[in-house]
PDB file of C-alpha atoms and ligand atoms in Angstrom:
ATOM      1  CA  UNK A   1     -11.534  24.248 -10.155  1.00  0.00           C
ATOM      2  CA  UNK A   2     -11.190  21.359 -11.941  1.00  0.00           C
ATOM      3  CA  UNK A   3      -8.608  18.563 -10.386  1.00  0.00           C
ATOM      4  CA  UNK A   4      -5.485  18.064 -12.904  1.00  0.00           C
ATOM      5  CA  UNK A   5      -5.154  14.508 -11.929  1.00  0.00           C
ATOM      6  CA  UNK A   6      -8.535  13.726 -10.748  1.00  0.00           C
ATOM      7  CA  UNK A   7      -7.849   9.883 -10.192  1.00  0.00           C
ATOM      8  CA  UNK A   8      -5.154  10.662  -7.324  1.00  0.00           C
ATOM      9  CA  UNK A   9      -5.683  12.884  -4.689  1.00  0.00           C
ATOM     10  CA  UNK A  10      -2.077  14.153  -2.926  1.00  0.00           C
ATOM     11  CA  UNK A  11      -1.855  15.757   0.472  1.00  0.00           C
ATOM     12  CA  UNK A  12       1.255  17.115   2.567  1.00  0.00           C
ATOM     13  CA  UNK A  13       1.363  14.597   5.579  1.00  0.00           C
ATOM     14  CA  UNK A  14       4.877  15.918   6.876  1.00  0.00           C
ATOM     15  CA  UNK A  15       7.317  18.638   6.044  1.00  0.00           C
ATOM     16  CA  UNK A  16       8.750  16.316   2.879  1.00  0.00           C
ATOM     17  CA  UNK A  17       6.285  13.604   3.204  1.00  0.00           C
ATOM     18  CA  UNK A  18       3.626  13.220   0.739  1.00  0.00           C
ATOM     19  CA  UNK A  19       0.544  11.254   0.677  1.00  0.00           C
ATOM     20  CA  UNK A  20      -0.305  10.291  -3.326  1.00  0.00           C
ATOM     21  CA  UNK A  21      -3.181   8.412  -2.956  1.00  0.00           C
ATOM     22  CA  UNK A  22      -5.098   6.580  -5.735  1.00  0.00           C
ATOM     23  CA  UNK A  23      -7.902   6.422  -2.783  1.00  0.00           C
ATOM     24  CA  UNK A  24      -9.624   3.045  -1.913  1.00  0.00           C
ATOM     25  CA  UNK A  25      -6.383   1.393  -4.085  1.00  0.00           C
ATOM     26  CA  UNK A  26      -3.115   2.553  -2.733  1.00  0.00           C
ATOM     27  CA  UNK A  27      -1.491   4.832  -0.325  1.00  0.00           C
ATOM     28  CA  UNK A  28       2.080   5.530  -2.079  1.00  0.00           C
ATOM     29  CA  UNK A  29       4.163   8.110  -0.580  1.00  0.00           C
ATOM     30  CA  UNK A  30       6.580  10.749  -1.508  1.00  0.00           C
ATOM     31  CA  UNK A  31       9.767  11.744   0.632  1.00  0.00           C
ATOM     32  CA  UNK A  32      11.508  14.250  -0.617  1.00  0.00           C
ATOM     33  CA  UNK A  33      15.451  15.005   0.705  1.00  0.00           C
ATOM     34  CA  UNK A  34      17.316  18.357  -0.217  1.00  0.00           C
ATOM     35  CA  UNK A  35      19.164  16.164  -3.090  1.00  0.00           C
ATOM     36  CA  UNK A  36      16.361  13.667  -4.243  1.00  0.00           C
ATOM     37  CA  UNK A  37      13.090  11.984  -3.785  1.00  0.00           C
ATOM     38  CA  UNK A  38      11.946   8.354  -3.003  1.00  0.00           C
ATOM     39  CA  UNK A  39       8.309   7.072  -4.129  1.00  0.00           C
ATOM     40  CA  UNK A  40       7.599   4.476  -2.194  1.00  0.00           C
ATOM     41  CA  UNK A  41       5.556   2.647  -4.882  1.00  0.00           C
ATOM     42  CA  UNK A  42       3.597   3.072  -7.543  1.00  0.00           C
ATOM     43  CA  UNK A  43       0.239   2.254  -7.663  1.00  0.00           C
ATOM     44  CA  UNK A  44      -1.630   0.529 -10.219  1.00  0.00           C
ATOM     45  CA  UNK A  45      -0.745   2.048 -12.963  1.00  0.00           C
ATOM     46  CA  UNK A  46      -3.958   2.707 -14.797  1.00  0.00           C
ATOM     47  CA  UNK A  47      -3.029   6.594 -14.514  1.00  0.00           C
ATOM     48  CA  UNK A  48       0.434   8.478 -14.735  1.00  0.00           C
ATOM     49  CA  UNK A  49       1.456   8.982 -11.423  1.00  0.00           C
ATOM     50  CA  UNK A  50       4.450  10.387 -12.239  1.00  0.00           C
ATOM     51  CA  UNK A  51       2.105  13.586 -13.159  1.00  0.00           C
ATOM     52  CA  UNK A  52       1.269  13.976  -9.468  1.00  0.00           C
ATOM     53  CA  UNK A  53       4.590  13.641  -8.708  1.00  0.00           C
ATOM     54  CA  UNK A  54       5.591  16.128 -10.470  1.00  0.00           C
ATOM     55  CA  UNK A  55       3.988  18.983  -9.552  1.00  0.00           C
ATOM     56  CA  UNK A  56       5.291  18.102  -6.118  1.00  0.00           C
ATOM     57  CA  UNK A  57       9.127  17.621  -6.514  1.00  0.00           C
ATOM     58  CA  UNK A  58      11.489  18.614  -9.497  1.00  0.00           C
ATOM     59  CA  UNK A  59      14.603  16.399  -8.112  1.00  0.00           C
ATOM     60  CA  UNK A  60      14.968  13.031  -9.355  1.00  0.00           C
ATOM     61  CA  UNK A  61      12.839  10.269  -8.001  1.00  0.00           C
ATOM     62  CA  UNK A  62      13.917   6.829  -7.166  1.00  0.00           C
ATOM     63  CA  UNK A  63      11.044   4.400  -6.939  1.00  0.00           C
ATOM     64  CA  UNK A  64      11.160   1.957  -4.313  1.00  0.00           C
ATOM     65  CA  UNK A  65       8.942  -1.017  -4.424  1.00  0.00           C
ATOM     66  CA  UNK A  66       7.864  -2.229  -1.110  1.00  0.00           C
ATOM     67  CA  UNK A  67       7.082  -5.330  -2.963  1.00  0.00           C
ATOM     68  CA  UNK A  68       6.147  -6.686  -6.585  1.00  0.00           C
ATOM     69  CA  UNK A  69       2.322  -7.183  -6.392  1.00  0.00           C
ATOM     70  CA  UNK A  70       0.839  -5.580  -9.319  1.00  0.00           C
ATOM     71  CA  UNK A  71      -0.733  -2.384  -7.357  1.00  0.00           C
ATOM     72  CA  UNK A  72       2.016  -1.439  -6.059  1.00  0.00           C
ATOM     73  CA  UNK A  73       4.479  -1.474  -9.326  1.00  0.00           C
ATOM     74  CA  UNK A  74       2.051  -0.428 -11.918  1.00  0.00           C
ATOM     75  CA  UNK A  75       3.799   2.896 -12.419  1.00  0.00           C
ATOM     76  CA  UNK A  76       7.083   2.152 -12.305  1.00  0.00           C
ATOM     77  CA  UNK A  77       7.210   2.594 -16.323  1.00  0.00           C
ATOM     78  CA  UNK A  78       6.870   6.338 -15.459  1.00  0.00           C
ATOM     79  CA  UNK A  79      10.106   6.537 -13.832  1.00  0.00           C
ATOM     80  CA  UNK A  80      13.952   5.966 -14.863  1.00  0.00           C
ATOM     81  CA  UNK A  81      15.559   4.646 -11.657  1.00  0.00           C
ATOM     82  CA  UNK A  82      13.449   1.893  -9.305  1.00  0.00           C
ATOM     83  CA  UNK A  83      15.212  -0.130  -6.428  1.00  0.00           C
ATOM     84  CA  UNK A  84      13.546  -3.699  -4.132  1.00  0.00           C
ATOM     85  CA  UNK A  85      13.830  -6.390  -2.536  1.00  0.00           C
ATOM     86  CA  UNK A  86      16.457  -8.941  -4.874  1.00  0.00           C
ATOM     87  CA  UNK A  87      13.099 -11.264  -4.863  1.00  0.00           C
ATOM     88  CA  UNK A  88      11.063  -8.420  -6.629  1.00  0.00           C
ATOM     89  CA  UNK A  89      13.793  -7.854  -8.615  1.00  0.00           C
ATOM     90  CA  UNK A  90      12.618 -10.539 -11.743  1.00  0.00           C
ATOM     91  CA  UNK A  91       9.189 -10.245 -10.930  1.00  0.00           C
ATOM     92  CA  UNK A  92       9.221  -6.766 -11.919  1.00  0.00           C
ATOM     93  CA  UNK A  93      10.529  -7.279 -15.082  1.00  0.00           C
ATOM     94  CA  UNK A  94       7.322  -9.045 -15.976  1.00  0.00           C
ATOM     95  CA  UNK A  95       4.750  -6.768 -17.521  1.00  0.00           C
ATOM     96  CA  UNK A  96       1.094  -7.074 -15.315  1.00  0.00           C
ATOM     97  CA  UNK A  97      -0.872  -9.357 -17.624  1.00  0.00           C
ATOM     98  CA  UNK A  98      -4.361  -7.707 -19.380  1.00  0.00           C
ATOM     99  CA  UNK A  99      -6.697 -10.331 -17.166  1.00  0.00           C
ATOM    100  CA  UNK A 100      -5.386  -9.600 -13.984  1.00  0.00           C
ATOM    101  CA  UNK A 101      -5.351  -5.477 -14.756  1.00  0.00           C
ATOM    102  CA  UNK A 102      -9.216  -6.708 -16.352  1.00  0.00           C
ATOM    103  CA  UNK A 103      -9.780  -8.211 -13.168  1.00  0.00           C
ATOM    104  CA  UNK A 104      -9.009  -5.392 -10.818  1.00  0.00           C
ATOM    105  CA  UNK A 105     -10.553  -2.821 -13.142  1.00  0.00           C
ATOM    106  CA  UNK A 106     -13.381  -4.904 -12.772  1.00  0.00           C
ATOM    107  CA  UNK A 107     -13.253  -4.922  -9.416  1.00  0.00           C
ATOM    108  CA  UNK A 108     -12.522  -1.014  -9.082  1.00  0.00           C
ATOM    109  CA  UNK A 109     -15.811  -0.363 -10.656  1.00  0.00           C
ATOM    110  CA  UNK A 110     -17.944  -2.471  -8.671  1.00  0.00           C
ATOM    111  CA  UNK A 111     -16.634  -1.129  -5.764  1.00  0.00           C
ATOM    112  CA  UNK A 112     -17.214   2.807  -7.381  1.00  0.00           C
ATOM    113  CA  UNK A 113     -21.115   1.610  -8.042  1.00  0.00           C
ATOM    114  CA  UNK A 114     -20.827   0.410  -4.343  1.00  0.00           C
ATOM    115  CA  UNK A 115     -20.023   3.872  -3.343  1.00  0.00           C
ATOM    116  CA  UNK A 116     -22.491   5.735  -5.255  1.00  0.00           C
ATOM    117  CA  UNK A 117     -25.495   3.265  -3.505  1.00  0.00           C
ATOM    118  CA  UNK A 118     -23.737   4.355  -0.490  1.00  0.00           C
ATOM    119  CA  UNK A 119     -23.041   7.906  -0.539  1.00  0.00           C
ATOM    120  CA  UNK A 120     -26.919   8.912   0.162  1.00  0.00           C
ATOM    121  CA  UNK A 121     -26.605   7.082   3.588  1.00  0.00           C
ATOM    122  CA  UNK A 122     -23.239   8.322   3.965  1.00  0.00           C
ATOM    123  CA  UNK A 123     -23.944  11.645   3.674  1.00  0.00           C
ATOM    124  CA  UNK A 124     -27.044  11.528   6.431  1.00  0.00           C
ATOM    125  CA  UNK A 125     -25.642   9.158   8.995  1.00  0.00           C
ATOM    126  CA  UNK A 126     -22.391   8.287   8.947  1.00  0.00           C
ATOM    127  CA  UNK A 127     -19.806  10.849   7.215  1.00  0.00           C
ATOM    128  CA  UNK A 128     -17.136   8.522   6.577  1.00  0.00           C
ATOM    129  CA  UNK A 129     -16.307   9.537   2.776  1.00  0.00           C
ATOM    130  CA  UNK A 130     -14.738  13.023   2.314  1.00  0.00           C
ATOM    131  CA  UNK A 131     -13.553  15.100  -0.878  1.00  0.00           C
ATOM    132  CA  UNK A 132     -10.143  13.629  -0.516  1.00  0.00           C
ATOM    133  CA  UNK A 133     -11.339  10.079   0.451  1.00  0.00           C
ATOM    134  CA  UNK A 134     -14.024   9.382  -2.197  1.00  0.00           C
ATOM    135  CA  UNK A 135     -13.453   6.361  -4.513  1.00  0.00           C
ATOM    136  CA  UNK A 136     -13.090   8.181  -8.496  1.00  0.00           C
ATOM    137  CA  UNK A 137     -14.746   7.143 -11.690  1.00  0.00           C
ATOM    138  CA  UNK A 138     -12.249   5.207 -13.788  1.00  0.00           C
ATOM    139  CA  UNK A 139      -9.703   7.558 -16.153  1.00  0.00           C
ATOM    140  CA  UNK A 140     -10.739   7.993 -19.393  1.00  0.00           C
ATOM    141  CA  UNK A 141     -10.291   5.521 -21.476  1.00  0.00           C
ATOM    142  CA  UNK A 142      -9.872   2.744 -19.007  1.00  0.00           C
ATOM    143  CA  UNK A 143     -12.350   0.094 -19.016  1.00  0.00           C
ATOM    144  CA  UNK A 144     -12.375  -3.557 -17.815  1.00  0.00           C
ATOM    145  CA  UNK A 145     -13.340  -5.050 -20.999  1.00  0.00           C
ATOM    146  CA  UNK A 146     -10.500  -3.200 -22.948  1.00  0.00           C
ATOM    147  CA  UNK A 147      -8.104  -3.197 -20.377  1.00  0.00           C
ATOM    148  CA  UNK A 148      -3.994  -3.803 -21.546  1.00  0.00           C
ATOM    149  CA  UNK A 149      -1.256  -5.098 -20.466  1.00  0.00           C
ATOM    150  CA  UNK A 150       0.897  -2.782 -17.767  1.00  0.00           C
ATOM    151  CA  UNK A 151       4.391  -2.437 -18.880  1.00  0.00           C
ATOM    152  CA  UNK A 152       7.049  -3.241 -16.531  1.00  0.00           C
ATOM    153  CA  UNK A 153       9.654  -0.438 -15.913  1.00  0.00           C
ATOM    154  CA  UNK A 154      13.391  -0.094 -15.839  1.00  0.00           C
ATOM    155  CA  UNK A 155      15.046  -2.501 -14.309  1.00  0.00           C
ATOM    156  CA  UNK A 156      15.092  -2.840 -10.392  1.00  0.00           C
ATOM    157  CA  UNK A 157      18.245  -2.443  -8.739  1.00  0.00           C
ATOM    158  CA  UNK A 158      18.727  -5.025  -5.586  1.00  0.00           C
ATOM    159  CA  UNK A 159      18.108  -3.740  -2.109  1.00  0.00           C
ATOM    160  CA  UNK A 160      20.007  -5.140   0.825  1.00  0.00           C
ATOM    161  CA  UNK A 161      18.788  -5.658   4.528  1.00  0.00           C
ATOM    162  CA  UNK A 162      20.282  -2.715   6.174  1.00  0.00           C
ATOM    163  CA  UNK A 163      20.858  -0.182   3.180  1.00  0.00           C
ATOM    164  CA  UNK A 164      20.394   3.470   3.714  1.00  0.00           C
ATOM    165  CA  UNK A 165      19.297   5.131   0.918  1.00  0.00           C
ATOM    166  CA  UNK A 166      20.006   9.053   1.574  1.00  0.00           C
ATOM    167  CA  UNK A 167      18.196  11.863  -0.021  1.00  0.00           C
ATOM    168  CA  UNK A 168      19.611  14.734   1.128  1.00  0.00           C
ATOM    169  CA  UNK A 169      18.729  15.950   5.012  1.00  0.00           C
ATOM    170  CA  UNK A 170      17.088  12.511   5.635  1.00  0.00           C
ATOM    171  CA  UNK A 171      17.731   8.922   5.059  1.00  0.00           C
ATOM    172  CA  UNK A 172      15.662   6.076   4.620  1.00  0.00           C
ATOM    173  CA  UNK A 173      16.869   2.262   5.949  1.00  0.00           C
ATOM    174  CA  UNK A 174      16.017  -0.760   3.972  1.00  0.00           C
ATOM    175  CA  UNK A 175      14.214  -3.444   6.509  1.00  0.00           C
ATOM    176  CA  UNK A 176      13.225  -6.670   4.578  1.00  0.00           C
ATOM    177  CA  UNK A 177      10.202  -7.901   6.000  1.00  0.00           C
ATOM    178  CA  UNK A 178       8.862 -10.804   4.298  1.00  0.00           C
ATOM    179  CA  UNK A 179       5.319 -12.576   5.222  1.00  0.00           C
ATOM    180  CA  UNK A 180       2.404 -10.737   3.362  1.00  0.00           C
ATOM    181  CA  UNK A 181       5.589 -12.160   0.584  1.00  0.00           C
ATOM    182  CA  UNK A 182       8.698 -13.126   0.658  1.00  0.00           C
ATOM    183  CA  UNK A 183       9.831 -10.028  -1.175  1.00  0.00           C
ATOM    184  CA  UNK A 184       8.405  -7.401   0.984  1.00  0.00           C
ATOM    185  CA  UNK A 185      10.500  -5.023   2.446  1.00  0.00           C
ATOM    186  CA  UNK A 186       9.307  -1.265   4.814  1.00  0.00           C
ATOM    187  CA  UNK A 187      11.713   1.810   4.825  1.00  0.00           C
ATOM    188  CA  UNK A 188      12.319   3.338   7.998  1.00  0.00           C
ATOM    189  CA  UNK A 189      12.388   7.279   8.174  1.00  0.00           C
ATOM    190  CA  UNK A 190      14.878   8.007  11.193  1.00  0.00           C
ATOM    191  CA  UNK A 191      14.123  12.237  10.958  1.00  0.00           C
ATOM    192  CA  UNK A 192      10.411  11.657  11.818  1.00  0.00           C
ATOM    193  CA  UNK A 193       9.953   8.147  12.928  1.00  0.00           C
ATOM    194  CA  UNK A 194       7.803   6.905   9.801  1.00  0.00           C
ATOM    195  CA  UNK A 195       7.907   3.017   9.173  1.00  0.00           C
ATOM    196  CA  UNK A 196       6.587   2.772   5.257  1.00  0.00           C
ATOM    197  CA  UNK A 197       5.151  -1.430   5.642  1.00  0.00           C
ATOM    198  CA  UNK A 198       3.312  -1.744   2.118  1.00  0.00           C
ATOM    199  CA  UNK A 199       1.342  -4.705   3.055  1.00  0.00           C
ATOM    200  CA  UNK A 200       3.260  -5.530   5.953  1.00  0.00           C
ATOM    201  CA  UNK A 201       0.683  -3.875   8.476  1.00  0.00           C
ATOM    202  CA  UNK A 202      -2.874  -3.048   7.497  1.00  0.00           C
ATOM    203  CA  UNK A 203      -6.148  -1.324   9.131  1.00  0.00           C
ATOM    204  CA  UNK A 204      -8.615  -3.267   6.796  1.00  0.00           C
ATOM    205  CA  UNK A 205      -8.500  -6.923   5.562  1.00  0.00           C
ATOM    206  CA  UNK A 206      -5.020  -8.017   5.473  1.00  0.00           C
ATOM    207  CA  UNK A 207      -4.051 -10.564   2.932  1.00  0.00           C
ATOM    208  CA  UNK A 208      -2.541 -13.675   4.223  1.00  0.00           C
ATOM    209  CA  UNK A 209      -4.911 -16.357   2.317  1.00  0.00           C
ATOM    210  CA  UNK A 210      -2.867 -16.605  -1.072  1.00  0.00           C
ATOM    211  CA  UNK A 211       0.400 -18.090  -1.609  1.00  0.00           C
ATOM    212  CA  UNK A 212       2.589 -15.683  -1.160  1.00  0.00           C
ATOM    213  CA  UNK A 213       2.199 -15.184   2.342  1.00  0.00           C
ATOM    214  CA  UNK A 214       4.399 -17.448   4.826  1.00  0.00           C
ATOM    215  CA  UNK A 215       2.879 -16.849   8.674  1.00  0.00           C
ATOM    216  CA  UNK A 216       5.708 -17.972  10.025  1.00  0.00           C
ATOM    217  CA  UNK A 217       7.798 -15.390   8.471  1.00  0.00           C
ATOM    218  CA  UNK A 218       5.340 -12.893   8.662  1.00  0.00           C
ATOM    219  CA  UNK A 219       5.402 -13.011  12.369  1.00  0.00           C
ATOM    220  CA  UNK A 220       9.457 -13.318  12.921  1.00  0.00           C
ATOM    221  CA  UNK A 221       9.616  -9.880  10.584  1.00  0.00           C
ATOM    222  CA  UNK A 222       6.946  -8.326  12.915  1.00  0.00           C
ATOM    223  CA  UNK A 223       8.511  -8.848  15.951  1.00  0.00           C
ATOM    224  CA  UNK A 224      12.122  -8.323  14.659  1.00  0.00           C
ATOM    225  CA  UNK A 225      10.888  -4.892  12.966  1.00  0.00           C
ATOM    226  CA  UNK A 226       8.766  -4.106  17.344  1.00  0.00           C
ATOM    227  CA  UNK A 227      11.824  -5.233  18.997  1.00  0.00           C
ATOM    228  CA  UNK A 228      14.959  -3.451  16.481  1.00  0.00           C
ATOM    229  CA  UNK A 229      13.007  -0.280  16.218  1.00  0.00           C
ATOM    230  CA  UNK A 230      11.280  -0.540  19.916  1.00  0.00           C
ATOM    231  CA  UNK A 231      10.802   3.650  20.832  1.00  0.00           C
ATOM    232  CA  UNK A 232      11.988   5.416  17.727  1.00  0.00           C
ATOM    233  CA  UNK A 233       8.489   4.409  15.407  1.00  0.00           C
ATOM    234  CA  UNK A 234       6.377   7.185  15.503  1.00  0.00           C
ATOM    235  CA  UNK A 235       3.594   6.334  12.774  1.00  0.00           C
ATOM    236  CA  UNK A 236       3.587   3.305  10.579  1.00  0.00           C
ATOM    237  CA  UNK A 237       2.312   3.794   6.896  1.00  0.00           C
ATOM    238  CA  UNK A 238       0.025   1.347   5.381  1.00  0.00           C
ATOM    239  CA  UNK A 239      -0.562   1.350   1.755  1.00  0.00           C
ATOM    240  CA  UNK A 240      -4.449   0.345   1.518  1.00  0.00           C
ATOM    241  CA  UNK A 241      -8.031   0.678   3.425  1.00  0.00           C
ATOM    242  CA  UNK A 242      -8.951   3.226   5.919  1.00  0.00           C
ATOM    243  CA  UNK A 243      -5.770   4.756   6.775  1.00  0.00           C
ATOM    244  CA  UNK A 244      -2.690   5.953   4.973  1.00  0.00           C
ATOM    245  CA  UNK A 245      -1.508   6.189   9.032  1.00  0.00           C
ATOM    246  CA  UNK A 246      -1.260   3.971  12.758  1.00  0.00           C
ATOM    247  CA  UNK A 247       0.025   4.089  15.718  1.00  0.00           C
ATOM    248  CA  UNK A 248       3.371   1.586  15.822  1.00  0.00           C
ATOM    249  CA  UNK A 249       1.565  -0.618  18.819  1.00  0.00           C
ATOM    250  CA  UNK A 250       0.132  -2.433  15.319  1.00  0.00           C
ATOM    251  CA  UNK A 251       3.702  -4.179  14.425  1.00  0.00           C
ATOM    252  CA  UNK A 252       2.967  -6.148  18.087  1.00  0.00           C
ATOM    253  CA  UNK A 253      -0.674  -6.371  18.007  1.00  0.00           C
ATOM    254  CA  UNK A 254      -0.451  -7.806  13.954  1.00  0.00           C
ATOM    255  CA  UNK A 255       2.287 -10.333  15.308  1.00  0.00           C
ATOM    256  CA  UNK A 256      -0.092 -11.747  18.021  1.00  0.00           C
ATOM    257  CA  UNK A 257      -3.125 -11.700  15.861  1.00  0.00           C
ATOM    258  CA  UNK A 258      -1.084 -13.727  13.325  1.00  0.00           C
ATOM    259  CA  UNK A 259      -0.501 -16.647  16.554  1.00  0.00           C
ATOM    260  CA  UNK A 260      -3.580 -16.400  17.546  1.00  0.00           C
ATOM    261  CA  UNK A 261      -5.091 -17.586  14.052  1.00  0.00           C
ATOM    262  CA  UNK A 262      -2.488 -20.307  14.028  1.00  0.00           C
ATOM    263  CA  UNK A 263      -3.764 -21.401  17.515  1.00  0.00           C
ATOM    264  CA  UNK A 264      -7.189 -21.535  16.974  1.00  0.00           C
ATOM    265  CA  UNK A 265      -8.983 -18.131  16.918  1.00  0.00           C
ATOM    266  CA  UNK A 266     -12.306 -18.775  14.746  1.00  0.00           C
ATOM    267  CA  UNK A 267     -12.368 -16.805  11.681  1.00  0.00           C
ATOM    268  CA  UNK A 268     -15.538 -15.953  10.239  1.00  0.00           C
ATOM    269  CA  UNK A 269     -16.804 -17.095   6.467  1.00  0.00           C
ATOM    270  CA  UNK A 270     -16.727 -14.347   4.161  1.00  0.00           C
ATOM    271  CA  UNK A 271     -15.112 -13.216   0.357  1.00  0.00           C
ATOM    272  CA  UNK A 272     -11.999 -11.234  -0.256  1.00  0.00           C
ATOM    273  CA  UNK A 273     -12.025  -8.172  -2.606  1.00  0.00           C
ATOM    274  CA  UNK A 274     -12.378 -10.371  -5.559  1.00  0.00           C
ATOM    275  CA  UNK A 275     -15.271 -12.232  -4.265  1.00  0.00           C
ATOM    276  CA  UNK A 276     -13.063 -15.252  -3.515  1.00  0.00           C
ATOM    277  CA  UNK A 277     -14.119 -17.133  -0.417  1.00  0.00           C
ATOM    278  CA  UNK A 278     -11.656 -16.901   2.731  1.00  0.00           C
ATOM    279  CA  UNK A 279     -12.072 -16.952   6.687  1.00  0.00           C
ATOM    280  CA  UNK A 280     -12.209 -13.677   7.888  1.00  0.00           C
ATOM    281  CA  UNK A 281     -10.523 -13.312  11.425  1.00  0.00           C
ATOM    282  CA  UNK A 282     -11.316  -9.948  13.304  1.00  0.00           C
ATOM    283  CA  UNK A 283      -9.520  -7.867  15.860  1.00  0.00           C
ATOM    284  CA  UNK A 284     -10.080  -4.498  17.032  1.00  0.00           C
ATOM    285  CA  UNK A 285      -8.135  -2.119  14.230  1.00  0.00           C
ATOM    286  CA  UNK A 286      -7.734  -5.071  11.053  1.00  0.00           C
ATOM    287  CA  UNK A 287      -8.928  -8.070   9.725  1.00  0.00           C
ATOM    288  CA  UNK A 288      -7.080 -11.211   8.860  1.00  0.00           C
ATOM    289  CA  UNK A 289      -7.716 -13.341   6.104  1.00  0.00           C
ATOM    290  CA  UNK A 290      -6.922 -16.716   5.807  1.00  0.00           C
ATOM    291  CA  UNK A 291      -7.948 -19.474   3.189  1.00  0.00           C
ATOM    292  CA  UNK A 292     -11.243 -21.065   3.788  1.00  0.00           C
ATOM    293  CA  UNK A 293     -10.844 -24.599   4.375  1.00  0.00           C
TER     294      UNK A 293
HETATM  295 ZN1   ZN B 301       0.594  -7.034  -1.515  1.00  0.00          ZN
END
């Protein structure tokens, strides 16, 4: 049967908790409340995510940003109402440039052709891609060399530290977290213990080498998010690399990885996803990646 929204792939992680992938891109998620539902960003924007959506949930959908970077605000056009953090707030009103969406388009297929040299090894030996997990050919249409601009949506409506944003049966809380940028923020699910961190934890590469990222910051957010919700975080939600879910011991072990490249841990030479150079620090579950000197 043919998939009616082939670039996403959507899977029930929770009883009201969706997964809407656009896989290898984004993790955005999907809580839905008795009264309403919150997207916790959306994506690129290179397909209609609201179409996903949809077929999920009929109640109206707030979008909350977990921050402004361009994949993970792409599809806010497709929605009416969209809350973040007050910094987001103007840099969402800015439409997402045609060379930057070129760039990551670019990007996205490079790392498709990747996959298809891979999948013949992958397939004997290792096992690592699945139906749901395999990168997708582009949407129709959408090419790097005639990509557009990506339309910002409504308006965001400011989010304050502390809000609870209630849906009906469940609530989330607003916890501003900036580091990864100063305009990140997670959403804390009290009914199931699910901390929604954007790019505030990651099990890849995570991005601290551009100049949005403040270490400083990134580490008092950390340990205020380990200490204020110490016992009640059940799973923490990344939204990229190699899983949409971890275990909450990564707000403390991010927060000393962070010190320890400030205090002389040895990163390795290497690229980022656009092929920029960076230093590449490992630990056991993520990478961090700093500017090469
Ligand atoms: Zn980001």
């Amino acid at each position: 049967m043919a998939e009616p929204d082939p670039w996403f792939m959507t899977r029930r992680l929770r009883e009201g908790v969706w997964l809407v992938a656009e896989p290898w891109h984004v993790y955005c998620f999907l809580v839905v409340g008795t009264e309403r539902a919150v997207l916790i960003d959306t994506g690129t924007g290179i397909a209609d995510i609201s179409a996903p959506v949809r077929r999920i949930t009929g109640l109206p959908v707030l979008v909350v940003n977990t921050h402004a970077h361009d994949d993970h605000r792409g599809g806010n056009v497709f929605f009416d109402e969209v809350a973040a953090h007050p910094v987001a707030v103007e840099r969402l009103a800015l439409a997402v440039p045609a060379d930057r969406v070129g760039a990551y388009l670019t990007v996205a297929t490079e790392q498709l052709a990747a996959y298809e040299t891979t999948r013949a090894l992958d397939d004997r030996y290792f096992h690592l891609f699945t139906a749901e997990t395999r990168p997708r050919p582009l949407p129709p249409g959408v090419h790097p060399a005639t990509a557009a601009p990506i339309a910002s949506g409504p308006a965001a409506r400011p989010l304050a530290d502390g809000d609870v944003i209630d849906l009906g049966g469940r609530a989330l809380r607003v916890l501003h977290s900036p580091g990864h940028s100063p305009d990140s923020l997670c959403l804390f699910d009290e009914r199931d213990g699910l901390l929604f961190v954007g790019d505030t934890l990651i099990t890849g590469d995570f991005w601290a080498h551009t100049d949005d990222t403040d270490l400083e910051a990134f580490v008092t957010s950390l340990r205020r998010l380990d200490g204020e919700l110490a016992g009640q975080v059940a799973r923490v939600m990344p939204a990229h690399t190699r899983s949409c879910e971890a275990g909450p011991h990564l707000l403390r072990d991010a927060a000393d990885a962070i010190e320890a490249t400030r205090a002389g841990h040895v990163g390795e030479p290497g690229v980022d996803l656009y092929g920029r150079p960076v230093l590449r620090h490992r630990f056991a579950e993520f990478n961090i990646l700093r500017p090469a000197a």
